[in-house]
mmCIF file of C-alpha atoms in Angstrom:
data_model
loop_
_atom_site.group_PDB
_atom_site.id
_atom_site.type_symbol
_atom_site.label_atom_id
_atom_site.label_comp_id
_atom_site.label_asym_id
_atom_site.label_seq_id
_atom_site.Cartn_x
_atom_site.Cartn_y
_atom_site.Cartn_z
ATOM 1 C CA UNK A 1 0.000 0.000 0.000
ATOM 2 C CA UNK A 2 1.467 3.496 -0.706
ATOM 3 C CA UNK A 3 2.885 5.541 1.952
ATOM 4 C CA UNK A 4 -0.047 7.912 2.828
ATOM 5 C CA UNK A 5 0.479 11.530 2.809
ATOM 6 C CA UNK A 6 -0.114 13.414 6.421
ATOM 7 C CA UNK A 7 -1.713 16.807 6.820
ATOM 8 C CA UNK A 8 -0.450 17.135 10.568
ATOM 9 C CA UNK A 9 0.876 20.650 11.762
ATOM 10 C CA UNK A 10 0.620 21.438 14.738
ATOM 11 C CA UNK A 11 0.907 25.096 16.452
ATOM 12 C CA UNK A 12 4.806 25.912 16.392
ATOM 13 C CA UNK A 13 5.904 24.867 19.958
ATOM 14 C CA UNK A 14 4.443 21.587 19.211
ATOM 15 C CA UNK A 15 6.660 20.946 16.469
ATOM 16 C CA UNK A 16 9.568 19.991 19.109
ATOM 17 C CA UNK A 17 8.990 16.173 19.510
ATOM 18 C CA UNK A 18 10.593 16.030 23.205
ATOM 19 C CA UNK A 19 7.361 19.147 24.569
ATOM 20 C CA UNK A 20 4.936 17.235 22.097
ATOM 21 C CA UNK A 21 5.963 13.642 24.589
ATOM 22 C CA UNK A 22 6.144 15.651 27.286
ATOM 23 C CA UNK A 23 3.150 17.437 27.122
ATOM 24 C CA UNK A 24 0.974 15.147 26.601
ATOM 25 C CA UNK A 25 1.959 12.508 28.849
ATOM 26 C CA UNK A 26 2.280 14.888 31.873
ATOM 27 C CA UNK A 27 -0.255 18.103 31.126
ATOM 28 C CA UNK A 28 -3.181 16.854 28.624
ATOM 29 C CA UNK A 29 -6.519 16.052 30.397
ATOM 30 C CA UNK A 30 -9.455 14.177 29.086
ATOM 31 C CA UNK A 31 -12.575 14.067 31.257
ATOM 32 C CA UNK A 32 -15.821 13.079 30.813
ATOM 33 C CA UNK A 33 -15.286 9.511 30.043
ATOM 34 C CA UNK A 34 -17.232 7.054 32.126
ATOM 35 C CA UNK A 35 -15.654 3.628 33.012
ATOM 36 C CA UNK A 36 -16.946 0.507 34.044
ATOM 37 C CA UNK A 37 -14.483 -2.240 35.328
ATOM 38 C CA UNK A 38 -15.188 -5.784 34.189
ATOM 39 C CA UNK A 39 -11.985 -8.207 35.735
ATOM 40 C CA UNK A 40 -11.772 -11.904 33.151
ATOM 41 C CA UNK A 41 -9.681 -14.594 34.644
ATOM 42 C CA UNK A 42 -7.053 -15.582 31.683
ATOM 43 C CA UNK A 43 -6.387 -19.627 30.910
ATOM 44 C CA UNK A 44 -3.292 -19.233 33.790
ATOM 45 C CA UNK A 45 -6.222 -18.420 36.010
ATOM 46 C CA UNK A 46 -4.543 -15.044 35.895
ATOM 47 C CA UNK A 47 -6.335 -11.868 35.605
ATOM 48 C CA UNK A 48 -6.818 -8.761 33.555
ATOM 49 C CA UNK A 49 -9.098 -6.036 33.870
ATOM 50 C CA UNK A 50 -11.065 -4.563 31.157
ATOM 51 C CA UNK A 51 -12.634 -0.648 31.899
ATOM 52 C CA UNK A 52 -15.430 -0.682 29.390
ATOM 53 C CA UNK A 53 -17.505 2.883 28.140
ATOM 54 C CA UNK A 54 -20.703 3.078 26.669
ATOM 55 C CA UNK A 55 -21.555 5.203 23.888
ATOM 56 C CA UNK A 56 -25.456 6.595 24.252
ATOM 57 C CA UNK A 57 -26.508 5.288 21.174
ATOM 58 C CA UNK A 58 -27.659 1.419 20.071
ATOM 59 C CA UNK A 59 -24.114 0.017 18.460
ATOM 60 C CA UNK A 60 -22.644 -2.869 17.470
ATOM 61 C CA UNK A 61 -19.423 -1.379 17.196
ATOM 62 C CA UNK A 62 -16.332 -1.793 19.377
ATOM 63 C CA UNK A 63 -12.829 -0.066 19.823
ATOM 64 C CA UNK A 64 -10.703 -2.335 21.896
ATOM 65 C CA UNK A 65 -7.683 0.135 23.341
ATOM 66 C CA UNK A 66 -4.606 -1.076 24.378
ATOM 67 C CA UNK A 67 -1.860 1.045 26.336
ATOM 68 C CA UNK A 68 2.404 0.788 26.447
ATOM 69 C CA UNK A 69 4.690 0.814 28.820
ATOM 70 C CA UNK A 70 3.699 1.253 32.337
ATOM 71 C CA UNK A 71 0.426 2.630 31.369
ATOM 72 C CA UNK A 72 -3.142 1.950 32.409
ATOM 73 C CA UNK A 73 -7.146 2.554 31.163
ATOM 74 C CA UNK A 74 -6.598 5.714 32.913
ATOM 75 C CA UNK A 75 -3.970 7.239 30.922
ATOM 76 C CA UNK A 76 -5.273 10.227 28.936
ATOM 77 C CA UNK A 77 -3.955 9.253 25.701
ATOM 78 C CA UNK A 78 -6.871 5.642 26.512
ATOM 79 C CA UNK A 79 -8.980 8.192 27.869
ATOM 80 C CA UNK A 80 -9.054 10.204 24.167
ATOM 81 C CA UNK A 81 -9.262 7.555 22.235
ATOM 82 C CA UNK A 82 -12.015 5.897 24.555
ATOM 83 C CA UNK A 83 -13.676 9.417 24.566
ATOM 84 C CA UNK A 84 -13.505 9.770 20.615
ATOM 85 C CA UNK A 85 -15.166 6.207 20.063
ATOM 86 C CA UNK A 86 -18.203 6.765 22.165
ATOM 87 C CA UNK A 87 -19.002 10.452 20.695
ATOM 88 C CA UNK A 88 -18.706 8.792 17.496
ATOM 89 C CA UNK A 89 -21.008 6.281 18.477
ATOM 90 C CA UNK A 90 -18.691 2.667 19.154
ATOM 91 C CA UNK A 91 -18.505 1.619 23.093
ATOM 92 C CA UNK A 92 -14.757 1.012 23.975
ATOM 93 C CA UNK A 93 -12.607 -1.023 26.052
ATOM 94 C CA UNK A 94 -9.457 0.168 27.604
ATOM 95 C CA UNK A 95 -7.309 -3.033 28.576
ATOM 96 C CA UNK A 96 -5.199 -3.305 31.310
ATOM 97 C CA UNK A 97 -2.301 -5.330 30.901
ATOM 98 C CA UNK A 98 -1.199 -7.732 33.660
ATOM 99 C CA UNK A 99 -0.420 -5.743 36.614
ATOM 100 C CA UNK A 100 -1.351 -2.987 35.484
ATOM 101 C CA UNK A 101 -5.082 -1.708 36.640
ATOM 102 C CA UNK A 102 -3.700 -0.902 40.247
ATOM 103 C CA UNK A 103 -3.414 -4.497 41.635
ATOM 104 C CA UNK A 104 0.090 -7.011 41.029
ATOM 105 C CA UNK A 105 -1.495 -9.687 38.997
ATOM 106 C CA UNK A 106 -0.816 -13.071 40.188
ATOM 107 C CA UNK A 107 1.275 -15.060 38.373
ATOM 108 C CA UNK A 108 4.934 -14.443 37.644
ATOM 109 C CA UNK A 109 4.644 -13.529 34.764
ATOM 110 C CA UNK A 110 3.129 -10.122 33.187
ATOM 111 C CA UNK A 111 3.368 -8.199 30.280
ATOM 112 C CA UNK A 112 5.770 -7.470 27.381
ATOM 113 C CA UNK A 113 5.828 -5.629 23.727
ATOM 114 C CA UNK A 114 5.280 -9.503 21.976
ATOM 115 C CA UNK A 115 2.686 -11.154 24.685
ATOM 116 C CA UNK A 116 -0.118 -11.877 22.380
ATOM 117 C CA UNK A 117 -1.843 -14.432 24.108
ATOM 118 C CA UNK A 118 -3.431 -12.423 26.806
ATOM 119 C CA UNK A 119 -5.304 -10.226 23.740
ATOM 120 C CA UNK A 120 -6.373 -12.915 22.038
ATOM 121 C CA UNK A 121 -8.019 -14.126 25.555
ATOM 122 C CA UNK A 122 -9.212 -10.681 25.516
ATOM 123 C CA UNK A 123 -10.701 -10.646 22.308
ATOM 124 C CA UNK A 124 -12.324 -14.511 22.379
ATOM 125 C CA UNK A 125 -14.060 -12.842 25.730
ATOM 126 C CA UNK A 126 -15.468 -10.187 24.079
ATOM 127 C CA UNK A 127 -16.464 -12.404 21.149
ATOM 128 C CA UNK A 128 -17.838 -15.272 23.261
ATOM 129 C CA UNK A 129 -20.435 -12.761 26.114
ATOM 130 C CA UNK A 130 -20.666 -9.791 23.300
ATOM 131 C CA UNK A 131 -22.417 -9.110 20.368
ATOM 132 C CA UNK A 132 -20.204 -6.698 18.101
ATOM 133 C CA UNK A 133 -20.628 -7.158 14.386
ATOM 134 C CA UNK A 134 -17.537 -5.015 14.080
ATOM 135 C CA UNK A 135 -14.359 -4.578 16.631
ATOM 136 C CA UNK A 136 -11.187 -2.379 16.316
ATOM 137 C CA UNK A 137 -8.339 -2.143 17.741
ATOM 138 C CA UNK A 138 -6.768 0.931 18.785
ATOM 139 C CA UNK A 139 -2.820 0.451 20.292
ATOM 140 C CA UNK A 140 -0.023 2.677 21.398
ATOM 141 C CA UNK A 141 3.212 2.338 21.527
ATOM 142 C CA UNK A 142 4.146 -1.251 23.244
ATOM 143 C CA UNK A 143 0.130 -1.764 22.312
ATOM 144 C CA UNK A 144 0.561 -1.162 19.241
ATOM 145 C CA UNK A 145 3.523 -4.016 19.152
ATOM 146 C CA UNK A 146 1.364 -6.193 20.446
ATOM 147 C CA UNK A 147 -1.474 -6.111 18.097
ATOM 148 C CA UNK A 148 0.695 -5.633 14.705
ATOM 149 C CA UNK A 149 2.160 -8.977 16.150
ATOM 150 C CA UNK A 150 -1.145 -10.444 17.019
ATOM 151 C CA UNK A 151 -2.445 -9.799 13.812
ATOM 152 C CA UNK A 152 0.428 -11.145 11.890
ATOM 153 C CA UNK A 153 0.979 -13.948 13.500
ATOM 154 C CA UNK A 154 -2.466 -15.558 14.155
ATOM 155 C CA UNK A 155 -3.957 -17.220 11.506
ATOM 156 C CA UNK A 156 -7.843 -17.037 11.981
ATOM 157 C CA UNK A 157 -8.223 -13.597 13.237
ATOM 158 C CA UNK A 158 -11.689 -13.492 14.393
ATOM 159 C CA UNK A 159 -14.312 -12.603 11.765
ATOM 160 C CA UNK A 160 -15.712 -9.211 13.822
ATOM 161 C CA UNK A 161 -12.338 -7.397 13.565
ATOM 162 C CA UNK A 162 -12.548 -5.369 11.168
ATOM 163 C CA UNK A 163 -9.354 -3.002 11.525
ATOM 164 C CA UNK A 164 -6.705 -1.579 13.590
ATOM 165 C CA UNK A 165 -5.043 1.676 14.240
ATOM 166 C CA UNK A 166 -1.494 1.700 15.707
ATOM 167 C CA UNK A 167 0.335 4.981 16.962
ATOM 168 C CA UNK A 168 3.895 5.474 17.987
ATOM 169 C CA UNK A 169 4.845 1.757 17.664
ATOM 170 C CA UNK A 170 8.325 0.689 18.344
ATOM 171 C CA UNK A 171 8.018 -2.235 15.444
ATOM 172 C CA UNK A 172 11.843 -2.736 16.290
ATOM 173 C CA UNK A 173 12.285 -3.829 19.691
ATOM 174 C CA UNK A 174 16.181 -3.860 19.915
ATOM 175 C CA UNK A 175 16.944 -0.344 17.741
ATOM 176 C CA UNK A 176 14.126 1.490 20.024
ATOM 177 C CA UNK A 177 15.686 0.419 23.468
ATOM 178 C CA UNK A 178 19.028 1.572 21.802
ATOM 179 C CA UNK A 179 17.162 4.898 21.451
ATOM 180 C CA UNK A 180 15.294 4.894 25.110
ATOM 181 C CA UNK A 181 18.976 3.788 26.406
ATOM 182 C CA UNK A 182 20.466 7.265 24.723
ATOM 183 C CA UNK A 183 21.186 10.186 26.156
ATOM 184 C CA UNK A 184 19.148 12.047 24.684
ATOM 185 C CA UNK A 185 16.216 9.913 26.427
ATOM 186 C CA UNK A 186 17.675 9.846 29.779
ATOM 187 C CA UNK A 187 14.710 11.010 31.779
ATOM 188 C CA UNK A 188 12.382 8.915 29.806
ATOM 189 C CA UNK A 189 14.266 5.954 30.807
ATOM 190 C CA UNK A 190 14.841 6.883 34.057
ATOM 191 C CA UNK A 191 11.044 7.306 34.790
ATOM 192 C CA UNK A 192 10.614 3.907 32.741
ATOM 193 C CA UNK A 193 12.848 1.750 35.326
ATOM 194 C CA UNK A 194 11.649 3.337 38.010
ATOM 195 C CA UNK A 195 8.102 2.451 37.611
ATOM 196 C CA UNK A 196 9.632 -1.151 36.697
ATOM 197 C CA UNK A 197 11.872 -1.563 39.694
ATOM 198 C CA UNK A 198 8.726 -0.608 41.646
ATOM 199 C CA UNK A 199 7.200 -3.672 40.488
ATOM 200 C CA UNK A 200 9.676 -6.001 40.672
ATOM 201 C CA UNK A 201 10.158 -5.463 43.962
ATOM 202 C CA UNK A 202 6.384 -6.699 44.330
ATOM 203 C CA UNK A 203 7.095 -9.642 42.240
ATOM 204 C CA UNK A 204 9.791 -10.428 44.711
ATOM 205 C CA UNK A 205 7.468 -10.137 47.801
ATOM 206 C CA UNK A 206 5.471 -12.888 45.711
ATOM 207 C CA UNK A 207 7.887 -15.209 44.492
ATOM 208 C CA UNK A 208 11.252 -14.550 46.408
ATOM 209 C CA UNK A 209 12.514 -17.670 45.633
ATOM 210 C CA UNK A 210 12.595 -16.143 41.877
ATOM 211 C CA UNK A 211 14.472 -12.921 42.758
ATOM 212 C CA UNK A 212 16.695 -12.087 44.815
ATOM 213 C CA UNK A 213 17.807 -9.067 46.857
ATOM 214 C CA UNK A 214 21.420 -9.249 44.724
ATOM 215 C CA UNK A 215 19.137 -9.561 41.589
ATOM 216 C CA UNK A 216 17.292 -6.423 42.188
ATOM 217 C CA UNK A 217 20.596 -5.022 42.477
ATOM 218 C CA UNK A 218 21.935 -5.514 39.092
ATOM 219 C CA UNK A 219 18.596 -3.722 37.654
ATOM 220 C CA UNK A 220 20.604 -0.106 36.076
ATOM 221 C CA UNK A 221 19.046 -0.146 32.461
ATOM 222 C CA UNK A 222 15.837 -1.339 31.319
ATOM 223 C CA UNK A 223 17.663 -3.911 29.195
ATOM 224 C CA UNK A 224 19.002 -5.165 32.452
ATOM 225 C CA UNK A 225 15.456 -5.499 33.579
ATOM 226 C CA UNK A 226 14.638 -7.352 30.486
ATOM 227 C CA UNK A 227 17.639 -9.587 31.402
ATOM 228 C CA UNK A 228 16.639 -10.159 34.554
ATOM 229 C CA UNK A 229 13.389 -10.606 34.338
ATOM 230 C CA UNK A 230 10.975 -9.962 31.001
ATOM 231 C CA UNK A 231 13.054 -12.701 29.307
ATOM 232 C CA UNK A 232 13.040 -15.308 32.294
ATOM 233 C CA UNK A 233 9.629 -15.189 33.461
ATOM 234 C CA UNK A 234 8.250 -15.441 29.334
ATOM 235 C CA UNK A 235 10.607 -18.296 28.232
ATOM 236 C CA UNK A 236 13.125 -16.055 26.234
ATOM 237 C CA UNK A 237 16.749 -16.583 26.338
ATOM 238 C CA UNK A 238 17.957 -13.113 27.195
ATOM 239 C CA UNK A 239 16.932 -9.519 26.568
ATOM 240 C CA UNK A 240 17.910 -9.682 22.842
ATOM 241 C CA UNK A 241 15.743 -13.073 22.288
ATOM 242 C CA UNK A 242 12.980 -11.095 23.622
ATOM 243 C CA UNK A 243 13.373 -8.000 21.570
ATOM 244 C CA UNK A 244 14.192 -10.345 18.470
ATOM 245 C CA UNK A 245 10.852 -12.446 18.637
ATOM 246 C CA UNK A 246 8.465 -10.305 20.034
ATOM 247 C CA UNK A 247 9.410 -7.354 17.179
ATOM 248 C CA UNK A 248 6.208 -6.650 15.262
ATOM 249 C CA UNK A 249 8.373 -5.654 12.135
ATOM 250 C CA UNK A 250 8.856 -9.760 10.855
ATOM 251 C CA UNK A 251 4.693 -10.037 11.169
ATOM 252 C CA UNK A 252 3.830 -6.765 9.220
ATOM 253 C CA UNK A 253 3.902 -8.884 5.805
ATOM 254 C CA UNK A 254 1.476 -11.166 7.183
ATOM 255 C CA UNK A 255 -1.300 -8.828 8.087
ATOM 256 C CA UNK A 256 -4.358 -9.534 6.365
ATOM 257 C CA UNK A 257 -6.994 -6.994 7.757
ATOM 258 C CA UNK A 258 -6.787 -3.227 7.254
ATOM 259 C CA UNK A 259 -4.248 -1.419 9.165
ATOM 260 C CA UNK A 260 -2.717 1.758 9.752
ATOM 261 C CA UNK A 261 0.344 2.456 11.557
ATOM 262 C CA UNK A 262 1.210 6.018 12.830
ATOM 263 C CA UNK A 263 5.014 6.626 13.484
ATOM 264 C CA UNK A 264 6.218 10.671 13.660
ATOM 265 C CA UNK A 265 9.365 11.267 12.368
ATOM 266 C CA UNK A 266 10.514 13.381 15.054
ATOM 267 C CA UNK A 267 9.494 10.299 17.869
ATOM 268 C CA UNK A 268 12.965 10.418 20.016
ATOM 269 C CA UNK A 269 12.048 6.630 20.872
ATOM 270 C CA UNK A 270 11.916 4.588 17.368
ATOM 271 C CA UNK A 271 14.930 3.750 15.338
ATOM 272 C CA UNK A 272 15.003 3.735 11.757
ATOM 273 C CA UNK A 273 13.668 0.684 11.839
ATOM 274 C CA UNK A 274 10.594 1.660 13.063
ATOM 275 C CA UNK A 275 9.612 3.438 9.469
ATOM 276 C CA UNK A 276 8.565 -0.022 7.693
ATOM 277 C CA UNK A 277 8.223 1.657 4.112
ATOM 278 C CA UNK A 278 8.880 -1.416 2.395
ATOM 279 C CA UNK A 279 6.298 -4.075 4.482
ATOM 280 C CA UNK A 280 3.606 -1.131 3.654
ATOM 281 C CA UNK A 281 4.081 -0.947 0.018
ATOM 282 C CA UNK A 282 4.499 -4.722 -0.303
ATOM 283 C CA UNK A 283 1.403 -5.319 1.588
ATOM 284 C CA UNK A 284 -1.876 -3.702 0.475
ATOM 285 C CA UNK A 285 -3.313 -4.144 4.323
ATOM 286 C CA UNK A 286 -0.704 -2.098 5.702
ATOM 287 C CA UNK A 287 -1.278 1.977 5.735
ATOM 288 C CA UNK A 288 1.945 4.357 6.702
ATOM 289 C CA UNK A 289 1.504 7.509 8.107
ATOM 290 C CA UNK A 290 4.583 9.337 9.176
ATOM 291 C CA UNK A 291 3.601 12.700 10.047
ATOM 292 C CA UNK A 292 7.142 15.171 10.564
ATOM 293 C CA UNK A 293 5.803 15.685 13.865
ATOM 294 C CA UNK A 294 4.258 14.257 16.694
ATOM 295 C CA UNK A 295 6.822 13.077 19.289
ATOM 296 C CA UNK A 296 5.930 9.706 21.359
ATOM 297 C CA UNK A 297 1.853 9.384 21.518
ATOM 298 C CA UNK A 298 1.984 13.698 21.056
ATOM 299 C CA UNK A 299 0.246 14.992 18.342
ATOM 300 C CA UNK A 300 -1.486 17.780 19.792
ATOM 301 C CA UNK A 301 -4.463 19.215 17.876
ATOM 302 C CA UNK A 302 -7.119 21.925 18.766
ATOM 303 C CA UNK A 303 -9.815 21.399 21.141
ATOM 304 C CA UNK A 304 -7.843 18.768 22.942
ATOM 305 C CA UNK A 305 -8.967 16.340 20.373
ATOM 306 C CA UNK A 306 -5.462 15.069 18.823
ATOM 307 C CA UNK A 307 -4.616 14.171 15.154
ATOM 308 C CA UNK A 308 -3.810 10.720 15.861
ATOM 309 C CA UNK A 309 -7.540 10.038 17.307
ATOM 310 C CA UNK A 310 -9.394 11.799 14.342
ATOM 311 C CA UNK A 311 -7.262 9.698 11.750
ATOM 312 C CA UNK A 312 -7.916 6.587 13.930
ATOM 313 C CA UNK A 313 -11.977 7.471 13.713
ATOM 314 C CA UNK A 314 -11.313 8.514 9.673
ATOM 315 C CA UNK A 315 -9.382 5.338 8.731
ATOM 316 C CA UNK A 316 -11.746 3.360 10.761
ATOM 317 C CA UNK A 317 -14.793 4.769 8.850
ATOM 318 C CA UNK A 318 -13.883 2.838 5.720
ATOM 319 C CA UNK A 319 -13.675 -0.395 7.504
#
């Protein structure tokens, strides 16, 4: 599929892509969105929980919204998207990864960029209670990994999803934590291991026989922490096996349902990498929009309605 042309410009300061991230993870504010919490109990007998909105009118429409790193349903960029889908007349669902709706999850095991199993739980959930005649998926960042990955790996992708919208995706799992690991990212990263470190000490209070105080230790870079513990509590060799099989850039070919993938050029997380201009023209399912601006899940637009969730709701349309 050709590379589709943007029409993104934001007001001048928003054209710097580290105040765009910044901004909009830290200042933006979405309110009015309603949530109901629903919790399913995954195959591990494991838990996620699902924060569900209701649009006012009769639908049979669904965007299924999926968050990155450290986030939650509550995060504003879920809350806009959520907010966008139920004006426009789809209910949403914001999914919380393992462990991350407020409550450690159970098992030792959570959630990582390539963990497709727990959407596809997800997703045969909604299928199985629901009646949606069309479902979407909406994902940022490590979301959006997860459900280019979903969708190019599984085989029978349920009949009722129609498309998918991706924004700010680190396709490339090994260039982009090269990028978060550089200096120029140092207080992104910083804030990222934190919020890790915080959690693996909980994991430890759980499973102490599976890490140990000298572990937690060793825990300096998020690599480390995939080391340590992404890789060994999901079967993965190291960090780099991780990054190298849970990359959503080897599945893009594969996708066989309409989707769009929303990478700015000025993101100071994705490599090069993370532009797949070849998988989109070689595969007519694939859309590529990279805008010249837009930081990391950033592109500000009037009315505190961004870019990125009026394409999503335009591309969507067609589907």
């Amino acid at each position: 599929m050709p590379i589709l042309k943007t029409t993104y410009k934001p007001y001048y300061i928003f054209r710097n892509g580290h105040l765009s991230t910044i901004y909009s993870g830290l200042f933006r504010k979405v309110e009015g969105v309603t949530q109901k919490r629903e919790r399913i109990i995954l195959p591990d007998n494991d838990f996620i929980d699902l924060d569900w909105s209701y649009t006012n009118k009769t639908t049979t429409q669904l965007l299924v919204i999926l968050h990155g790193l450290e986030g939650n349903a509550q995060r504003h960029y879920m809350l806009g998207a959520a907010k966008m889908a139920i004006q426009d007349g789809m209910d949403a669902v914001c999914v919380n990864f393992r462990g991350c709706s407020g409550e450690i999850n159970n098992s030792f095991q959570s959630y990582h960029s390539g963990k497709t199993d727990d959407l596809a739980s997800v997703l045969k959930h909604i299928t199985d209670h629901f009646h949606y005649d069309a479902i979407y998926l909406n994902g940022f960042s490590l979301g959006g990994n997860v459900i280019l990955k979903y969708l190019g790996e599984t085989q029978h992708v349920p009949n009722q999803i129609k498309a998918a919208v991706t924004i700010s995706v680190p396709v490339y799992l090994k260039g982009s934590l090269e990028q978060l690991m550089s200096s120029k990212n140092y207080f992104y990263s910083k804030k990222f291991l934190k919020d890790l470190r915080r959690k693996l000490v909980e994991k430890q209070r759980l499973f102490p026989q599976k890490i140990k105080n000298e572990d937690l230790v060793l825990v300096k870079t998020l690599k480390d922490f995939d080391d340590l513990y992404t890789s060994k509590a999901h079967n993965f060799i190291d960090a780099y096996d991780y990054y190298e099989k849970s990359s959503s850039l080897q599945f893009l070919k594969h996708i066989t349902i309409p989707t769009l993938l929303i990478n700015a050029q000025n993101d100071s997380f994705l490599s090069k990498e993370c532009y797949p201009v070849e998988a989109a023209q070689q595969n007519p399912n694939l859309y590529l929009e990279m805008p010249k601006y837009g930081g990391h899940v950033g592109f500000f637009d009037t009315q505190n309605t961004y870019y990125s969730e009026k394409r999503m709701l335009e591309f969507l349309s067609d589907f």
